[in-house]
Structure formats: structure tokens, C-alpha cells
Coordinates of C-alpha atoms in Angstrom, one line a residue:
M78 CA 120.0 115.8 122.7
A79 CA 122.4 118.5 121.5
R80 CA 120.9 121.8 120.5
M81 CA 122.1 123.7 117.4
E82 CA 121.8 127.4 116.8
M83 CA 120.1 128.2 113.5
S84 CA 123.0 130.5 112.6
A85 CA 125.2 127.3 112.6
I86 CA 123.2 125.8 109.7
P87 CA 124.2 127.0 106.3
A88 CA 121.4 129.0 104.6
S89 CA 121.6 126.7 101.6
L90 CA 120.4 123.8 103.8
V91 CA 117.4 125.6 105.3
V92 CA 114.2 124.8 103.4
P93 CA 111.2 127.0 104.2
A94 CA 108.0 125.2 105.2
E95 CA 106.0 126.8 102.4
V96 CA 108.1 125.3 99.6
S97 CA 105.9 124.2 96.8
A98 CA 105.5 120.6 95.7
E99 CA 107.3 121.4 92.4
A100 CA 110.2 122.9 94.2
C101 CA 110.5 119.8 96.4
C102 CA 110.4 117.7 93.2
E103 CA 113.3 119.8 91.8
L104 CA 115.3 119.2 95.0
G105 CA 114.7 115.5 94.4
L106 CA 116.0 115.8 90.9
L107 CA 119.1 117.7 92.1
H108 CA 120.0 114.9 94.5
A109 CA 119.2 112.1 92.0
S110 CA 121.3 113.6 89.3
G111 CA 124.3 114.7 91.4
R112 CA 123.8 118.4 90.6
A113 CA 123.6 119.1 94.3
G114 CA 127.0 117.3 94.9
A115 CA 127.3 113.6 95.1
V116 CA 124.3 111.5 94.0
D117 CA 122.2 110.7 97.0
L118 CA 119.2 108.4 96.2
V119 CA 117.8 108.5 99.7
K120 CA 117.7 112.3 99.8
A121 CA 116.2 112.3 96.3
Q122 CA 113.5 109.8 97.2
T123 CA 112.8 111.8 100.4
W124 CA 112.1 115.0 98.4
F125 CA 110.1 113.1 95.8
N126 CA 108.0 111.7 98.7
I127 CA 107.5 115.2 100.2
A128 CA 106.5 116.5 96.7
F129 CA 104.1 113.6 96.2
A130 CA 102.5 114.3 99.6
R131 CA 102.0 117.9 98.5
G132 CA 100.3 116.9 95.3
S133 CA 103.0 116.6 92.6
A134 CA 102.1 114.0 90.0
R135 CA 105.6 114.4 88.4
A136 CA 107.1 113.4 91.7
A137 CA 105.0 110.3 91.8
A138 CA 106.6 109.1 88.6
H139 CA 110.1 110.0 89.7
R140 CA 109.8 108.2 93.0
R141 CA 108.4 105.0 91.4
E142 CA 111.3 105.0 88.9
L143 CA 113.9 105.7 91.6
A144 CA 112.6 103.1 94.0
L145 CA 113.5 100.4 91.4
E146 CA 117.2 101.4 91.8
M147 CA 117.1 101.4 95.6
S148 CA 117.2 98.8 98.3
R149 CA 114.2 98.3 100.6
D150 CA 116.2 99.8 103.5
E151 CA 116.9 102.9 101.4
V152 CA 113.3 103.3 100.4
A153 CA 112.2 102.9 104.1
A154 CA 114.8 105.5 105.2
A155 CA 113.5 108.0 102.7
L156 CA 110.0 107.4 103.8
R157 CA 111.0 108.0 107.5
E158 CA 112.8 111.2 106.6
A159 CA 109.9 112.5 104.5
R160 CA 107.4 111.7 107.3
S161 CA 109.7 113.4 109.8
Y162 CA 110.0 116.5 107.6
L163 CA 106.2 116.7 107.0
T164 CA 105.4 116.4 110.7
R165 CA 107.8 119.3 111.5
H166 CA 106.6 121.5 108.6

């Protein structure tokens, strides 16, 4: 597997491990609304899942609502990404 130096990753993409549940929920809203670029429902759902796992009740409502607009494969991909993030952080 290729290795990547941390300096090659833009600082805007690096998320500290101690990010709060509410900050994760806000990241989800950014991706869901397109304020972070193009609308990305999988990334939004991923952040809502992470926020929910960290105790955000607001994220629970957002992820339920967003799941209605997503395919089963998209929801599964978001769950995989969230699990992967949570095991690393």
C-alpha cells in the first residue's frame, strides 16, 4: 500500500481525533448542503454517524432524514467509512 506524507494532505482535510460530536454534526451539514463544495450525501452521512456515535442527538435526526434520500449501498458505504474513522481515532 502506498504511503503518504502528512505534509501532502491539505490542512483543511485533517480532522483532529478530539473533534466534538457537534463539530462532526456540522461537518455533516456542510457536506449535505453543499457548503463544503459539491453535495456529498455519503460524506454527510458518515459525519452524522460519527457524531451520533459520539452522543449527538441532533445528528441522529439528520442521519435518519438523510438516509431516506440515499440508496442502501450509499448508507452502507457511509457506515463503513464512519466505522473506519472511529477505529482509527
